[in-house]
Coordinates of C-alpha atoms in Angstrom, one line a residue:
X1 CA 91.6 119.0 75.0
X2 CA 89.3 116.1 76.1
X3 CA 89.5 117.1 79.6
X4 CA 86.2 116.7 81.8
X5 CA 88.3 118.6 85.3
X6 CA 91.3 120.1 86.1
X7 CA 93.0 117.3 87.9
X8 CA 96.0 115.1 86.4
X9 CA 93.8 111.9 85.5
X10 CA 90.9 114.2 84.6
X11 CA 91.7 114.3 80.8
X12 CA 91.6 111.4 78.4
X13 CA 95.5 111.7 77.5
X14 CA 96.6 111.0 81.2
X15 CA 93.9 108.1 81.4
X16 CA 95.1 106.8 78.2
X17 CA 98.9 107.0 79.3
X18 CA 97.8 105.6 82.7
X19 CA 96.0 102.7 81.0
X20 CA 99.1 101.8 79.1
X21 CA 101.9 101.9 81.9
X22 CA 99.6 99.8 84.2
X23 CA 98.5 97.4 81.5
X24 CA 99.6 94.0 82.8
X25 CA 101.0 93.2 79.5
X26 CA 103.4 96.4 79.5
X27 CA 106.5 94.9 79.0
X28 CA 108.6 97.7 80.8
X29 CA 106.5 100.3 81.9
X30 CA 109.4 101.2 84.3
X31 CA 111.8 102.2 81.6
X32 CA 108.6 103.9 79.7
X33 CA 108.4 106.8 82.4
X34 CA 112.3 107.3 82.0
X35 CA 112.4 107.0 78.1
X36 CA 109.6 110.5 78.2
X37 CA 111.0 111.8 80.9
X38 CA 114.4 111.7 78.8
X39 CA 112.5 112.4 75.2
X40 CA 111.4 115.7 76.9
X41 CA 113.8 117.2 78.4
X42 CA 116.6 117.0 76.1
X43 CA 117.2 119.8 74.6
X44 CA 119.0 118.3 71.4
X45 CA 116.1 116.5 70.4
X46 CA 113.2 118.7 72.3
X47 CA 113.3 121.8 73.3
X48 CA 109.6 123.3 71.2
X49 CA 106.2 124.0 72.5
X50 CA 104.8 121.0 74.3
X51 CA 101.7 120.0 73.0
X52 CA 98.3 119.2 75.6
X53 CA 99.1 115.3 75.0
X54 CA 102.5 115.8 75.9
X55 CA 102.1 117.6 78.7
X56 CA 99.5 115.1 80.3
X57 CA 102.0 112.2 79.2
X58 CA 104.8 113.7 81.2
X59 CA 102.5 114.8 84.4
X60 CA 101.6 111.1 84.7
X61 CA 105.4 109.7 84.4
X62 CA 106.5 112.4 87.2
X63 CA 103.6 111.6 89.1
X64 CA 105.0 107.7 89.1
X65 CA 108.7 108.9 89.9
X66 CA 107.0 110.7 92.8
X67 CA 105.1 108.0 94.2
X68 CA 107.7 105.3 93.4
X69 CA 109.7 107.4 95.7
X70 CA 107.7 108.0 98.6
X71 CA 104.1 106.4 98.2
X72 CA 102.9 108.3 101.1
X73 CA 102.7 111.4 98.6
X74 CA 99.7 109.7 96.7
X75 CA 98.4 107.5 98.9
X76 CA 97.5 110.5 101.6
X77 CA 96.7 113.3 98.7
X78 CA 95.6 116.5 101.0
X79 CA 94.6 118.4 98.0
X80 CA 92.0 115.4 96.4
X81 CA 93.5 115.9 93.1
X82 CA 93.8 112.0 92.5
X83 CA 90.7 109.7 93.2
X84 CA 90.2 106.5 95.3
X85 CA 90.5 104.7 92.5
X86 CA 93.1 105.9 90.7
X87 CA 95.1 106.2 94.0
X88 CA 94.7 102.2 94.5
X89 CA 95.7 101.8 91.0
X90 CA 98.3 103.8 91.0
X91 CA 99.6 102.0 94.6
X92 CA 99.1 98.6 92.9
X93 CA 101.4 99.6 89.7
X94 CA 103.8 100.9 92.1
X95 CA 104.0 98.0 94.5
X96 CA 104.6 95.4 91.0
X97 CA 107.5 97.6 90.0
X98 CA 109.1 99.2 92.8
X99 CA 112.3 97.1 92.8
X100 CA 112.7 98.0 88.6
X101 CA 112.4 101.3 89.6
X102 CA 114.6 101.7 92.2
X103 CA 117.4 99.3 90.2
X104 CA 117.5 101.8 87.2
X105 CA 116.7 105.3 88.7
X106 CA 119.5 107.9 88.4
X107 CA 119.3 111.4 90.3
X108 CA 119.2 113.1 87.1
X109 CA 115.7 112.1 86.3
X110 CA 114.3 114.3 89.3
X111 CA 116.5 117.2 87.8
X112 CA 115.2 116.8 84.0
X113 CA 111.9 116.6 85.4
X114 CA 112.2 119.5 87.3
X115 CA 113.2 121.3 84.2
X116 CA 110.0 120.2 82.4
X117 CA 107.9 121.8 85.0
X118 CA 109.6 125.3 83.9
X119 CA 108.2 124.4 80.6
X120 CA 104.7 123.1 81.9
X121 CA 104.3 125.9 83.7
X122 CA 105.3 128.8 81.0
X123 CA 102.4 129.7 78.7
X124 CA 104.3 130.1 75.7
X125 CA 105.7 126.7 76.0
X126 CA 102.7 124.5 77.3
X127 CA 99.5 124.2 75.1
X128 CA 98.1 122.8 77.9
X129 CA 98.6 125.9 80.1
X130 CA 97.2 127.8 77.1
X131 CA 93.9 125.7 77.2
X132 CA 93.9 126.5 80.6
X133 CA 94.6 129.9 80.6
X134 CA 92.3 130.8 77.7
X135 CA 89.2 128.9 80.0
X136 CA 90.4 131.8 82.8
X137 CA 89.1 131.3 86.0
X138 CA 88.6 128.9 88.6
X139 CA 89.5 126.1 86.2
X140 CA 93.1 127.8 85.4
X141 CA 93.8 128.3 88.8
X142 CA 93.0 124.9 89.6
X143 CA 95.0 123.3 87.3
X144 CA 97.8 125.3 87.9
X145 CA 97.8 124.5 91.5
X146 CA 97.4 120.9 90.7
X147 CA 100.7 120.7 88.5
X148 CA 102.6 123.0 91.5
X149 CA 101.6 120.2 93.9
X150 CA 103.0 117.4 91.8
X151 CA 106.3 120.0 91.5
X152 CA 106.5 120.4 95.2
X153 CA 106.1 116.8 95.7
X154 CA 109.0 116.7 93.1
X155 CA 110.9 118.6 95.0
X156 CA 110.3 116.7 98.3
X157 CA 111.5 113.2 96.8
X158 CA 114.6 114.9 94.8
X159 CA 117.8 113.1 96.6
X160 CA 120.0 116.1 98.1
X161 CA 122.8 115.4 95.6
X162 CA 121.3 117.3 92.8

């Protein structure tokens, strides 16, 4: 795990990920953040152990859905689990491809990603949470409530129709 804090873009998988969605020559980052969100949550094709890399992949694409949603949710981050710059970045992407987003996004999305979280957040299913829970401590605890704030916020945005 090359992770340097407990926060989402803390770890070099979720810069990595970050750096490729929000890489001006993405061609559609947009349909990206669906295409894991979907890869992950189907339970034809994946229903195992999520590996660490996985796990940071698929924080980062909720994250998005959340902020393309309501922007207020990372722009005014109570909890300081996102940095100024990250949080201008991530306001930047989000600005470019708002109208993409909101022409392909279907209420299931916030449901499937919903469903990861019960995965994130289940030791035997989340290396990540493993890592985290073998460091003990402050550090699990952390990230733990780092990941529940990006549910709740999930659970903000979700449409009512679900």
């Amino acid at each position: 795990m090359g992770a340097w804090g407990h926060n989402l873009l803390d770890n070099d998988t979720a810069c990595d990920t970050f750096a490729r969605l929000t890489d001006p020559k993405a061609e559609a980052p947009v349909a990206e953040i669906f295409h894991t969100i979907e890869e992950y949550s189907n339970p034809d094709t994946f229903s195992g152990y999520i590996e660490d890399d996985e796990v940071n992949e698929i924080l980062v694409c909720i994250l998005l859905v959340v902020g393309f949603t309501d922007k207020t949710l990372i722009e005014v981050r109570t909890d300081k689990s996102i940095n100024k710059y990250f949080t201008d970045k991530i306001s930047k992407f989000l600005k470019q491809h708002q109208k993409t987003f909101d022409d392909s996004v279907k209420v299931d999305y916030y449901e499937k990603s919903e469903k990861l979280f019960e995965r994130i957040l289940d030791v035997e299913k989340s290396e990540t949470y493993e890592l985290w829970n073998e460091a003990g401590g402050e550090d699990c605890k952390s990230w733990v409530e780092m990941v529940t704030k990006i549910r709740e916020d999930l659970v903000k945005v979700t449409p009512q129709s679900i």
